[in-house]
Coordinates of C-alpha atoms and ligand atoms in Angstrom, one line a residue:
Chain A
M1 CA -28.1 11.7 -54.0
A2 CA -29.0 11.4 -50.4
E3 CA -26.3 11.5 -47.8
I4 CA -25.6 8.3 -46.2
R5 CA -24.1 8.1 -42.7
N6 CA -22.8 5.3 -40.7
Y7 CA -25.0 4.3 -37.7
T8 CA -23.7 4.0 -34.1
M9 CA -25.2 1.3 -32.0
N10 CA -24.6 0.0 -28.6
F11 CA -23.9 -3.7 -28.4
G12 CA -24.4 -4.6 -24.6
P13 CA -23.9 -4.0 -21.7
Q14 CA -27.2 -6.0 -21.3
H15 CA -26.8 -8.1 -24.3
P16 CA -26.9 -11.8 -23.5
A17 CA -24.3 -12.5 -26.0
A18 CA -21.9 -9.9 -24.5
H19 CA -20.6 -12.4 -22.0
G20 CA -21.1 -10.1 -19.0
V21 CA -21.0 -6.6 -19.2
L22 CA -19.2 -5.6 -22.3
R23 CA -20.5 -2.5 -23.9
L24 CA -19.3 -2.4 -27.5
V25 CA -20.1 0.7 -29.5
L26 CA -20.4 -0.2 -33.1
E27 CA -20.4 2.0 -36.1
M28 CA -22.4 0.2 -38.7
D29 CA -22.6 0.6 -42.4
G30 CA -25.8 -1.4 -43.1
E31 CA -25.1 -4.7 -41.5
V32 CA -21.2 -4.3 -41.9
V33 CA -19.1 -3.2 -38.8
R34 CA -17.0 -0.3 -39.8
H35 CA -15.4 0.2 -36.2
A36 CA -15.9 -1.3 -32.9
D37 CA -15.1 0.4 -29.7
P38 CA -15.2 -1.9 -26.6
H39 CA -16.0 0.1 -23.3
I40 CA -14.8 -1.6 -20.1
G41 CA -14.9 -1.0 -16.4
L42 CA -18.4 -1.8 -15.7
L43 CA -17.2 -4.8 -13.4
H44 CA -14.4 -2.9 -11.8
R45 CA -14.1 -3.9 -8.2
G46 CA -10.6 -2.6 -7.4
T47 CA -9.1 -6.0 -6.5
E48 CA -5.5 -4.9 -7.0
K49 CA -6.2 -1.8 -4.7
L50 CA -8.0 -3.8 -2.1
A51 CA -5.0 -6.3 -1.9
E52 CA -2.9 -3.4 -0.8
S53 CA -4.8 -3.2 2.5
K54 CA -5.0 -6.9 3.3
P55 CA -2.3 -9.4 4.7
Y56 CA -1.4 -11.5 1.7
N57 CA -3.4 -14.7 2.4
Q58 CA -6.6 -12.8 2.7
S59 CA -6.5 -11.9 -1.0
I60 CA -6.5 -15.4 -2.1
A61 CA -10.2 -15.4 -1.9
Y62 CA -10.5 -12.4 -4.2
M63 CA -8.4 -14.1 -6.9
D64 CA -11.2 -16.5 -7.5
R65 CA -13.4 -13.8 -8.4
L66 CA -11.3 -12.4 -11.1
D67 CA -11.8 -14.8 -14.0
Y68 CA -14.6 -16.5 -12.4
V69 CA -14.7 -19.5 -14.7
S70 CA -11.0 -20.5 -14.1
M71 CA -10.7 -19.9 -10.3
M72 CA -7.9 -22.1 -9.3
C73 CA -5.5 -20.9 -12.0
N74 CA -5.8 -17.4 -10.7
E75 CA -5.1 -18.4 -7.2
H76 CA -2.1 -20.3 -8.6
A77 CA -0.5 -17.4 -10.3
Y78 CA -0.9 -15.2 -7.0
V79 CA 0.3 -17.8 -4.7
R80 CA 3.3 -18.7 -6.9
S81 CA 4.2 -15.0 -6.8
I82 CA 4.2 -14.9 -3.0
E83 CA 6.0 -18.2 -3.0
Q84 CA 8.7 -16.7 -5.1
L85 CA 9.1 -13.6 -2.7
L86 CA 9.1 -15.8 0.4
G87 CA 11.6 -18.3 -1.2
V88 CA 9.4 -21.4 -0.2
E89 CA 8.4 -24.1 -2.4
A90 CA 5.3 -26.4 -2.2
P91 CA 5.9 -30.0 -1.6
I92 CA 5.7 -32.2 -4.5
R93 CA 2.4 -33.7 -3.7
A94 CA 0.8 -30.1 -3.4
Q95 CA 2.4 -29.4 -6.9
Y96 CA 0.7 -32.5 -8.3
I97 CA -2.7 -31.5 -6.6
R98 CA -2.3 -28.1 -8.2
T99 CA -1.6 -29.3 -11.6
M100 CA -4.5 -31.6 -11.5
F101 CA -6.9 -28.9 -10.5
D102 CA -5.3 -26.4 -12.9
E103 CA -6.4 -28.9 -15.6
I104 CA -9.8 -29.6 -14.2
T105 CA -10.2 -25.8 -14.1
R106 CA -9.1 -25.6 -17.8
I107 CA -11.8 -28.2 -18.7
L108 CA -14.3 -26.2 -16.7
N109 CA -13.4 -23.1 -18.5
H110 CA -13.4 -24.6 -22.1
L111 CA -16.6 -26.4 -21.4
M112 CA -18.2 -23.1 -20.3
W113 CA -16.8 -21.4 -23.3
L114 CA -18.0 -24.2 -25.6
G115 CA -21.4 -24.1 -24.2
T116 CA -21.8 -20.3 -24.5
H117 CA -20.1 -20.0 -27.9
A118 CA -22.2 -22.5 -29.4
L119 CA -25.3 -21.1 -27.9
D120 CA -24.5 -17.6 -29.3
L121 CA -24.1 -19.2 -32.6
G122 CA -27.4 -21.1 -32.4
A123 CA -26.5 -24.6 -31.2
M124 CA -28.6 -24.9 -28.0
T125 CA -28.0 -28.7 -27.2
L126 CA -24.4 -28.4 -26.5
F127 CA -24.8 -26.0 -23.7
L128 CA -26.9 -28.5 -21.7
Y129 CA -24.4 -31.2 -22.4
A130 CA -21.3 -29.0 -21.3
F131 CA -23.1 -28.1 -18.2
R132 CA -23.6 -31.7 -17.3
E133 CA -19.8 -32.3 -17.3
R134 CA -19.2 -29.0 -15.6
E135 CA -21.5 -30.2 -12.7
Q136 CA -19.3 -33.2 -12.1
L137 CA -16.2 -31.1 -12.0
M138 CA -17.7 -28.7 -9.7
D139 CA -18.4 -31.5 -7.3
C140 CA -14.7 -32.2 -7.3
Y141 CA -14.0 -28.5 -6.6
E142 CA -16.5 -28.7 -3.6
A143 CA -15.1 -32.0 -2.3
V144 CA -11.6 -30.3 -1.8
S145 CA -12.4 -26.8 -0.9
G146 CA -16.0 -26.7 0.1
A147 CA -17.2 -24.4 -2.6
R148 CA -18.1 -25.1 -6.1
L149 CA -16.7 -21.9 -7.7
H150 CA -14.7 -19.7 -5.4
A151 CA -12.6 -22.4 -3.9
T152 CA -9.9 -20.5 -1.8
Y153 CA -7.9 -23.7 -1.9
Y154 CA -4.3 -22.8 -2.8
R155 CA -2.0 -21.3 0.1
P156 CA 1.4 -20.1 -0.3
G157 CA 3.5 -23.1 0.6
G158 CA 0.9 -25.8 -0.6
V159 CA -2.8 -26.4 -0.5
Y160 CA -5.1 -26.1 2.3
R161 CA -6.3 -29.7 2.8
D162 CA -5.5 -33.0 1.3
L163 CA -7.9 -34.6 -1.2
P164 CA -10.7 -36.3 0.7
D165 CA -11.2 -40.1 0.9
T166 CA -14.9 -40.0 0.3
M167 CA -17.4 -38.4 -1.9
P168 CA -20.8 -37.2 -0.9
Q169 CA -23.5 -39.4 -2.3
F170 CA -27.0 -39.0 -3.6
R171 CA -29.7 -39.8 -1.1
E172 CA -32.6 -41.8 -2.0
S173 CA -35.8 -39.8 -3.0
K174 CA -39.2 -40.2 -4.7
W175 CA -37.6 -40.0 -8.1
T176 CA -34.1 -41.2 -7.6
K177 CA -34.1 -44.8 -6.2
G178 CA -33.2 -48.4 -6.6
K179 CA -31.3 -48.7 -9.9
G180 CA -31.4 -44.9 -10.6
L181 CA -29.8 -44.2 -7.2
K182 CA -27.0 -46.8 -7.8
Q183 CA -26.3 -45.4 -11.2
A184 CA -26.1 -41.9 -9.7
N185 CA -23.7 -43.0 -7.1
E186 CA -21.6 -45.2 -9.4
W187 CA -18.7 -42.8 -9.5
R188 CA -19.0 -41.7 -5.8
S189 CA -18.5 -44.9 -3.8
G190 CA -14.7 -44.3 -3.5
S191 CA -12.4 -41.4 -3.0
L192 CA -12.1 -38.1 -4.9
L193 CA -9.3 -39.6 -7.0
D194 CA -11.6 -42.6 -8.0
F195 CA -14.2 -40.1 -9.0
I196 CA -11.9 -38.0 -11.0
E197 CA -10.5 -41.2 -12.5
A198 CA -14.1 -42.4 -13.7
F199 CA -14.7 -38.9 -15.0
A200 CA -11.5 -38.8 -17.0
Q201 CA -12.2 -42.1 -18.4
D202 CA -15.6 -41.1 -19.6
F203 CA -14.7 -37.7 -20.8
P204 CA -13.2 -38.7 -24.2
T205 CA -16.7 -40.1 -25.2
R206 CA -18.2 -36.8 -24.2
V207 CA -15.7 -34.8 -26.3
A208 CA -16.4 -37.0 -29.2
E209 CA -20.1 -36.2 -28.8
Y210 CA -19.4 -32.5 -28.9
E211 CA -17.4 -33.0 -31.9
T212 CA -20.2 -34.8 -33.7
L213 CA -22.5 -32.1 -32.9
L214 CA -20.2 -29.3 -34.1
T215 CA -17.0 -30.0 -35.9
D216 CA -18.3 -30.9 -39.3
N217 CA -21.6 -29.0 -39.0
R218 CA -22.2 -26.9 -41.9
I219 CA -24.1 -24.1 -40.0
W220 CA -21.2 -24.0 -37.4
K221 CA -18.5 -24.0 -40.1
Q222 CA -20.4 -21.1 -41.9
R223 CA -20.4 -19.2 -38.7
T224 CA -16.8 -19.6 -37.8
V225 CA -14.5 -20.3 -40.8
G226 CA -12.8 -17.3 -41.9
I227 CA -14.2 -15.1 -39.2
G228 CA -11.9 -13.0 -37.1
E229 CA -8.6 -14.0 -38.6
V230 CA -5.4 -13.1 -36.9
S231 CA -2.1 -13.5 -38.6
P232 CA 0.6 -15.0 -36.2
E233 CA 2.7 -11.8 -36.5
R234 CA -0.3 -9.7 -35.6
A235 CA -1.2 -12.0 -32.8
L236 CA 2.2 -11.6 -31.4
Q237 CA 2.3 -7.7 -31.8
L238 CA -1.2 -7.7 -30.0
G239 CA 0.0 -9.5 -27.1
F240 CA -2.2 -12.6 -27.4
T241 CA -1.5 -15.6 -25.5
G242 CA -3.2 -19.0 -24.8
P243 CA -5.6 -20.5 -27.4
M244 CA -5.9 -17.3 -29.2
L245 CA -2.2 -17.2 -30.0
R246 CA -2.0 -21.1 -30.7
G247 CA -5.0 -20.7 -33.2
S248 CA -2.8 -18.7 -35.2
G249 CA -0.1 -21.3 -35.4
L250 CA 2.3 -20.3 -32.7
A251 CA 3.1 -23.1 -30.3
W252 CA 3.5 -21.0 -27.2
D253 CA 2.5 -22.4 -23.8
L254 CA 3.9 -21.6 -20.6
R255 CA 3.3 -25.1 -19.4
K256 CA 5.9 -26.1 -21.8
K257 CA 8.0 -23.0 -22.2
Q258 CA 8.4 -22.2 -18.6
P259 CA 7.4 -25.4 -16.7
Y260 CA 6.0 -24.7 -13.2
A261 CA 4.1 -26.9 -10.7
A262 CA 4.5 -30.6 -12.0
Y263 CA 4.1 -30.0 -15.8
A264 CA 7.8 -30.8 -16.5
D265 CA 7.2 -34.4 -15.6
L266 CA 4.0 -34.9 -17.5
D267 CA 3.4 -35.9 -21.0
F268 CA 1.0 -33.8 -23.2
D269 CA 0.9 -32.1 -26.5
I270 CA 0.2 -28.4 -27.5
P271 CA -2.2 -28.2 -30.3
V272 CA -1.8 -25.4 -32.7
G273 CA -4.0 -24.0 -35.6
T274 CA -3.1 -22.8 -39.1
N275 CA -5.5 -20.1 -40.2
G276 CA -6.2 -18.1 -37.0
D277 CA -9.9 -17.9 -37.4
C278 CA -12.6 -18.7 -35.1
Y279 CA -12.9 -22.3 -36.4
D280 CA -9.1 -23.0 -35.7
R281 CA -9.4 -21.7 -32.2
Y282 CA -12.3 -23.9 -31.8
L283 CA -10.3 -27.0 -32.8
V284 CA -7.3 -25.8 -30.7
R285 CA -9.6 -25.7 -27.6
M286 CA -11.3 -29.0 -28.3
E287 CA -7.9 -30.6 -28.5
E288 CA -7.0 -28.9 -25.1
L289 CA -9.8 -30.7 -23.6
T290 CA -8.4 -34.0 -24.6
Q291 CA -4.9 -33.1 -23.5
S292 CA -6.2 -31.8 -20.1
N293 CA -7.8 -35.1 -19.6
R294 CA -4.5 -36.8 -20.3
I295 CA -2.8 -34.7 -17.7
I296 CA -5.5 -35.4 -15.1
Q297 CA -5.1 -39.1 -15.6
Q298 CA -1.4 -38.8 -15.1
C299 CA -1.7 -36.7 -12.0
V300 CA -4.3 -39.2 -10.5
T301 CA -1.9 -42.1 -11.0
W302 CA 0.8 -40.3 -9.4
L303 CA -1.2 -39.0 -6.5
R304 CA -2.4 -42.4 -5.7
S305 CA 1.0 -44.0 -5.3
N306 CA 2.7 -40.9 -3.5
P307 CA 1.0 -39.9 -0.3
G308 CA 2.8 -37.1 1.7
P309 CA 2.5 -33.5 3.1
V310 CA 0.5 -31.1 1.1
T311 CA 1.9 -28.0 3.0
V312 CA 5.4 -26.9 3.9
D313 CA 6.5 -27.5 7.5
N314 CA 7.2 -23.9 8.1
H315 CA 4.8 -22.5 10.6
K316 CA 5.9 -18.9 9.8
V317 CA 3.8 -19.3 6.6
V318 CA 1.5 -22.1 7.0
P319 CA -0.5 -22.6 10.1
P320 CA 0.0 -25.6 12.2
S321 CA -2.4 -28.4 12.1
R322 CA -5.5 -28.0 14.2
Q323 CA -4.7 -30.8 16.5
S324 CA -1.2 -29.4 17.2
M325 CA -2.6 -25.9 17.7
K326 CA -4.8 -27.0 20.4
E327 CA -1.9 -28.8 22.2
G328 CA 1.1 -26.7 21.9
M329 CA 1.7 -23.2 23.0
E330 CA 4.2 -22.5 20.5
N331 CA 1.8 -23.5 17.6
L332 CA -1.0 -21.6 19.2
I333 CA 1.2 -18.5 19.0
H334 CA 1.9 -19.3 15.3
H335 CA -1.8 -19.7 14.6
F336 CA -2.8 -16.5 16.1
K337 CA 0.1 -14.6 14.7
L338 CA -0.7 -15.9 11.3
F339 CA -4.4 -15.2 11.3
T340 CA -4.0 -11.7 12.5
E341 CA -0.8 -10.3 11.1
G342 CA 0.1 -12.9 8.6
Y343 CA 3.5 -13.3 7.6
I344 CA 6.3 -10.7 6.6
V345 CA 7.4 -11.0 3.0
P346 CA 10.9 -9.8 2.3
E347 CA 11.4 -6.7 0.3
G348 CA 11.4 -7.1 -3.5
E349 CA 9.2 -7.8 -6.4
A350 CA 8.1 -11.1 -8.2
Y351 CA 6.3 -11.8 -11.3
A352 CA 4.7 -15.4 -11.7
A353 CA 2.5 -16.4 -14.6
V354 CA 0.6 -19.5 -15.2
E355 CA -1.0 -20.7 -18.3
A356 CA -4.6 -20.1 -17.4
P357 CA -7.3 -21.4 -19.7
K358 CA -7.5 -18.0 -21.5
G359 CA -3.9 -17.4 -21.8
E360 CA -1.1 -16.0 -19.5
F361 CA -2.4 -15.0 -16.3
G362 CA 0.3 -13.2 -14.1
A363 CA 0.5 -11.7 -10.7
Y364 CA 3.3 -9.0 -10.0
I365 CA 3.8 -8.2 -6.5
V366 CA 5.9 -5.4 -5.1
S367 CA 6.6 -6.0 -1.4
D368 CA 8.1 -3.3 0.9
G369 CA 8.9 -5.8 3.6
S370 CA 5.6 -5.6 5.5
N371 CA 2.8 -8.0 5.7
K372 CA 0.6 -6.5 2.9
P373 CA 1.6 -6.1 -0.7
F374 CA 3.0 -2.7 -1.6
R375 CA 1.4 -3.0 -5.1
L376 CA -0.3 -5.9 -6.9
H377 CA -0.7 -6.0 -10.6
L378 CA -2.6 -8.7 -12.4
R379 CA -1.9 -9.5 -15.9
A380 CA -5.3 -10.6 -17.5
P381 CA -5.0 -12.4 -20.9
G382 CA -8.6 -11.2 -21.7
F383 CA -7.6 -7.6 -21.8
A384 CA -5.2 -7.9 -24.6
H385 CA -7.7 -10.1 -26.5
L386 CA -10.3 -7.6 -26.1
S387 CA -8.0 -4.8 -27.2
A388 CA -8.0 -6.4 -30.6
M389 CA -11.7 -6.5 -31.0
N390 CA -11.8 -3.7 -33.6
E391 CA -9.3 -5.4 -35.7
M392 CA -11.0 -8.7 -35.6
V393 CA -14.5 -7.6 -36.3
K394 CA -13.9 -4.8 -38.9
G395 CA -15.6 -5.5 -42.3
H396 CA -17.5 -8.5 -40.9
M397 CA -21.3 -8.7 -40.4
L398 CA -23.0 -7.7 -37.2
A399 CA -23.8 -11.4 -36.4
D400 CA -19.9 -12.2 -36.6
V401 CA -19.2 -9.8 -33.7
V402 CA -21.0 -12.7 -31.5
A403 CA -18.8 -15.2 -32.9
V404 CA -15.6 -13.1 -32.3
I405 CA -16.6 -12.4 -28.6
G406 CA -17.2 -15.9 -28.2
T407 CA -13.9 -17.1 -29.6
Q408 CA -12.1 -14.6 -27.5
D409 CA -13.5 -16.1 -24.4
I410 CA -14.0 -12.9 -22.7
V411 CA -14.8 -12.8 -19.0
F412 CA -15.2 -9.6 -17.5
G413 CA -14.1 -10.3 -14.0
E414 CA -10.5 -10.4 -15.1
I415 CA -10.7 -7.6 -17.6
D416 CA -12.0 -5.1 -15.3
R417 CA -10.5 -6.5 -12.2
Chain B
M1 CA -12.6 -37.4 -56.7
S2 CA -12.4 -36.2 -53.0
A3 CA -14.3 -33.0 -54.2
I4 CA -17.1 -35.3 -55.6
T5 CA -17.3 -37.5 -52.4
S6 CA -17.4 -34.4 -50.1
Y7 CA -20.0 -32.8 -52.4
L8 CA -22.0 -36.0 -52.1
K9 CA -21.5 -36.2 -48.3
S10 CA -22.7 -32.7 -48.0
L11 CA -25.7 -33.3 -50.1
A12 CA -26.8 -36.3 -47.9
L13 CA -26.6 -34.1 -44.9
L14 CA -24.4 -36.8 -43.2
E15 CA -23.0 -34.6 -40.5
L16 CA -26.5 -33.1 -39.5
L17 CA -27.8 -36.6 -39.2
G18 CA -24.9 -37.8 -37.0
G19 CA -25.5 -34.9 -34.7
M20 CA -29.4 -35.7 -34.6
R21 CA -28.5 -39.2 -33.6
V22 CA -26.6 -38.1 -30.6
T23 CA -29.6 -35.9 -29.4
I24 CA -32.2 -38.6 -30.3
G25 CA -30.0 -41.0 -28.2
Y26 CA -30.2 -38.7 -25.1
F27 CA -34.0 -38.4 -25.7
F28 CA -34.4 -42.2 -24.8
K29 CA -31.8 -42.2 -22.0
P30 CA -32.7 -41.4 -18.4
K31 CA -32.5 -37.8 -17.4
F32 CA -29.5 -36.4 -15.5
T33 CA -31.2 -33.6 -14.1
I34 CA -33.0 -33.8 -10.6
M35 CA -36.2 -32.4 -9.2
Y36 CA -35.0 -29.6 -7.1
P37 CA -35.8 -28.5 -4.5
E38 CA -37.5 -31.7 -3.5
E39 CA -34.4 -33.6 -4.4
K40 CA -30.8 -32.2 -3.8
T41 CA -27.4 -32.8 -5.1
P42 CA -25.0 -34.3 -2.5
K43 CA -23.0 -31.7 -0.6
S44 CA -19.4 -32.2 0.6
N45 CA -18.7 -32.2 4.3
R46 CA -16.4 -29.2 3.5
F47 CA -19.2 -27.2 2.2
R48 CA -19.0 -23.6 3.2
G49 CA -22.6 -22.2 3.3
L50 CA -24.4 -19.9 5.9
L51 CA -22.4 -19.4 8.9
A52 CA -23.4 -20.5 12.4
L53 CA -21.8 -20.6 15.9
R54 CA -21.7 -23.7 17.8
R55 CA -22.0 -24.7 21.5
Y56 CA -20.1 -27.3 23.6
P57 CA -22.1 -30.4 24.5
N58 CA -23.0 -28.9 27.8
G59 CA -24.7 -25.9 26.4
E60 CA -22.0 -23.4 26.8
E61 CA -21.4 -21.4 23.7
R62 CA -17.9 -22.1 22.4
C63 CA -16.9 -18.6 21.3
I64 CA -14.3 -16.9 23.6
A65 CA -14.4 -13.7 21.7
C66 CA -10.8 -13.8 20.7
K67 CA -11.7 -12.0 17.5
L68 CA -9.6 -14.0 15.1
C69 CA -12.5 -14.4 12.8
E70 CA -13.0 -10.7 12.9
A71 CA -9.3 -9.9 12.0
V72 CA -9.1 -12.6 9.3
C73 CA -12.2 -11.9 7.5
P74 CA -11.1 -10.2 4.1
A75 CA -14.6 -8.7 3.5
L76 CA -14.8 -7.0 7.2
A77 CA -18.3 -8.9 7.5
I78 CA -17.8 -9.8 11.2
T79 CA -18.4 -7.3 14.0
I80 CA -17.8 -8.4 17.6
D81 CA -18.2 -6.7 20.9
S82 CA -17.1 -8.6 24.2
E83 CA -17.0 -8.2 27.9
Q84 CA -16.1 -10.3 31.0
R85 CA -19.2 -12.3 32.3
D86 CA -19.8 -12.6 36.0
D87 CA -18.3 -15.9 36.1
G88 CA -14.9 -14.6 34.9
T89 CA -15.0 -15.8 31.4
R90 CA -14.9 -13.6 28.2
R91 CA -17.8 -13.8 25.9
T92 CA -19.2 -12.0 23.1
T93 CA -22.1 -9.4 23.6
R94 CA -22.4 -8.9 20.0
F95 CA -21.6 -11.1 17.1
D96 CA -22.9 -9.8 13.7
I97 CA -22.2 -11.2 10.3
D98 CA -23.2 -9.2 7.4
L99 CA -24.4 -11.7 4.7
F100 CA -24.1 -8.8 1.9
K101 CA -20.5 -8.5 2.8
C102 CA -19.5 -12.1 3.3
I103 CA -17.8 -13.8 0.5
F104 CA -18.1 -17.3 2.0
C105 CA -14.3 -17.8 1.9
G106 CA -14.2 -20.0 4.9
F107 CA -11.2 -18.1 6.6
C108 CA -13.1 -17.6 9.7
E109 CA -13.7 -21.3 10.2
E110 CA -10.1 -21.9 9.6
S111 CA -8.9 -19.4 12.0
C112 CA -11.3 -20.1 14.8
P113 CA -9.2 -21.9 17.7
V114 CA -12.3 -23.4 19.4
D115 CA -14.3 -24.5 16.3
S116 CA -17.1 -22.0 17.0
I117 CA -17.7 -20.2 13.8
V118 CA -18.4 -22.8 11.1
G119 CA -19.9 -23.0 7.4
T120 CA -23.1 -24.9 7.5
D121 CA -24.5 -26.6 4.5
V122 CA -27.4 -24.3 4.2
H123 CA -27.0 -22.6 0.8
E124 CA -30.5 -21.4 0.4
Y125 CA -32.0 -18.5 2.5
H126 CA -33.8 -15.4 2.0
M127 CA -34.5 -12.1 3.7
E128 CA -37.3 -9.7 3.3
E129 CA -35.7 -6.4 4.3
R130 CA -32.3 -5.2 3.5
S131 CA -31.6 -4.8 7.1
E132 CA -31.9 -8.5 7.8
S133 CA -28.8 -9.1 5.9
V134 CA -27.0 -8.7 9.2
I135 CA -27.4 -11.9 11.2
T136 CA -27.0 -11.5 14.9
K137 CA -25.6 -13.8 17.6
P138 CA -28.9 -15.4 18.8
Q139 CA -29.7 -16.3 15.2
L140 CA -26.3 -17.7 14.6
L141 CA -26.4 -19.7 17.8
A142 CA -29.9 -20.9 16.9
L143 CA -28.6 -22.2 13.4
G144 CA -25.9 -23.9 15.2
D145 CA -28.2 -25.6 17.6
R146 CA -30.5 -26.7 14.9
L147 CA -27.6 -28.3 12.8
E148 CA -25.3 -29.3 15.7
Q149 CA -25.5 -33.1 14.7
Q150 CA -24.6 -32.6 11.2
L151 CA -21.9 -30.0 12.0
A152 CA -20.3 -32.2 14.5
A153 CA -20.3 -35.3 12.1
D154 CA -18.8 -33.2 9.2
R155 CA -16.1 -31.7 11.3
Q156 CA -15.0 -35.1 12.8
Q157 CA -14.9 -36.6 9.3
D158 CA -12.7 -34.0 8.2
A159 CA -10.6 -33.6 11.1
P160 CA -7.7 -35.8 9.9
Y161 CA -7.2 -33.4 6.8
R162 CA -7.1 -30.1 9.0
Ligands
SF4_501 S1 -16.6 -16.7 5.3 FE1 -14.9 -15.2 4.9 S2 -16.0 -13.4 4.4 FE2 -17.6 -14.8 5.3 S3 -17.5 -13.9 7.5 FE3 -16.1 -15.7 7.2 S4 -14.1 -14.8 6.8 FE4 -15.6 -13.2 6.6
SF4_502 S1 -16.0 -17.4 16.6 FE1 -14.0 -18.3 17.1 S2 -12.3 -16.9 16.0 FE2 -14.3 -15.8 16.2 S3 -14.1 -14.7 18.2 FE3 -15.3 -16.5 18.5 S4 -13.6 -17.9 19.3 FE4 -12.7 -16.3 18.1

């Protein structure tokens, strides 16, 4: 009898379903995966090391680029960690703005995941619909921060600017005019909060559409039910967090277990799965879309009725307003000091984590009492999830590898850092 | 009983037809895409695009070579040289921004005490040689001159928030 050997093949790093630059070395037995070996590091940019050479505030811009589909959540973890060290707390309005944008980020991330996951498994339409909604939310990002993706909006001690009272509007053109123009600008006539409210009111119908397209679809079920099962015990041992853990049936969510920002005052539920397979994790994330939408609605209501400052009144940490900077010597000195040297952070260490869309994203800072971190470590949820790749795909077919990569919601920016 | 109904449902392809109804519905609805580049999506007045240097209404450049933007830039994209002019004021002799390094974080605009360096709403540009990624002071000022009206209007609108 002929000798049969397993066949080793590369999946990625240029594979469109590898979600970035994942290189997976697969040992195949026919079409069955015997062993999967993920190789990482192709997107390593040395963010942690880079942060050691910059004043604290300057690294905020680099936090966006870690998990580049949930930008503001990364900033939130970093900023909270600095706030812990400094002993300042953002004003309540800033906390609500952060909460609202964390949830907008969650929807952004889950829509991206939904679109690409479905596209990988053969459902093209959903990708287009998901991006339509993402576009609206990225306009919210742009309205507050000036950038659609890499916002650099959170600051230790609050957020950079308050929410704007106007939204940019479509201009008349050859194709968009009259009724079409009016329709395009329908949500944009008021403030940003009006826009977000209109979006939040409309969003449940959109989620219902996504569900019609996927939830009962037989092809979708064949591709996801029973694929990549993880038991609750194993999920804990592997260090899973976020929807990956909740899909296995453990109701662990930092927003409930260690409430930060304004989550303690808000009403929302934590969905959990039962079987821990790709389909359950899909259901969990779909429900999270709805729950995030609920949180956003509550935040909008609160923010409407509670105007106030969005940064602390401590000019050792937050620069004074432009007007006062131009008028007062003292403020000008603060301004120059903050933008050159930054602020001095007391010696010590702090770890702060947020429930990012993918799981627990944490920032650990060691300070030696200077204006730059002595060491910054970032805990990326994707890293723990990717480590379980072998366990999740072993014994499955090659095509299921794509389903597992999708369900892990891998983004290489945060894994390679 | 439920097994029979679910079997019948599955045989009737109900869930697939439901999905198709959604897509066919969109087939007859107005499109939500736009005709880029003839038509563009609206941009916020806080948009941080290509950088530019502004002038005062009397034509004098605003930048006083304080080098705050150079110090605050996390990507070290800005290079400034300065000297005293004959009229006694301090001005830059060189102001280079490397667009390959710039991450468009907006810190320079935030730091500038005289509103000189600003992020414009230009998001589409190209270059033909690698070396053209470094934009120089005349280019930055020219861009600022071209867009001054828009820039001033945007800053004024956003002033209460900053
Ligand atoms: S936008 Fe940011 S990276 Fe670009 S030049 Fe200004 S400070 Fe530097
Ligand atoms: S652009 Fe502004 S911050 Fe930069 S050197 Fe000139 S005045 Fe200073």
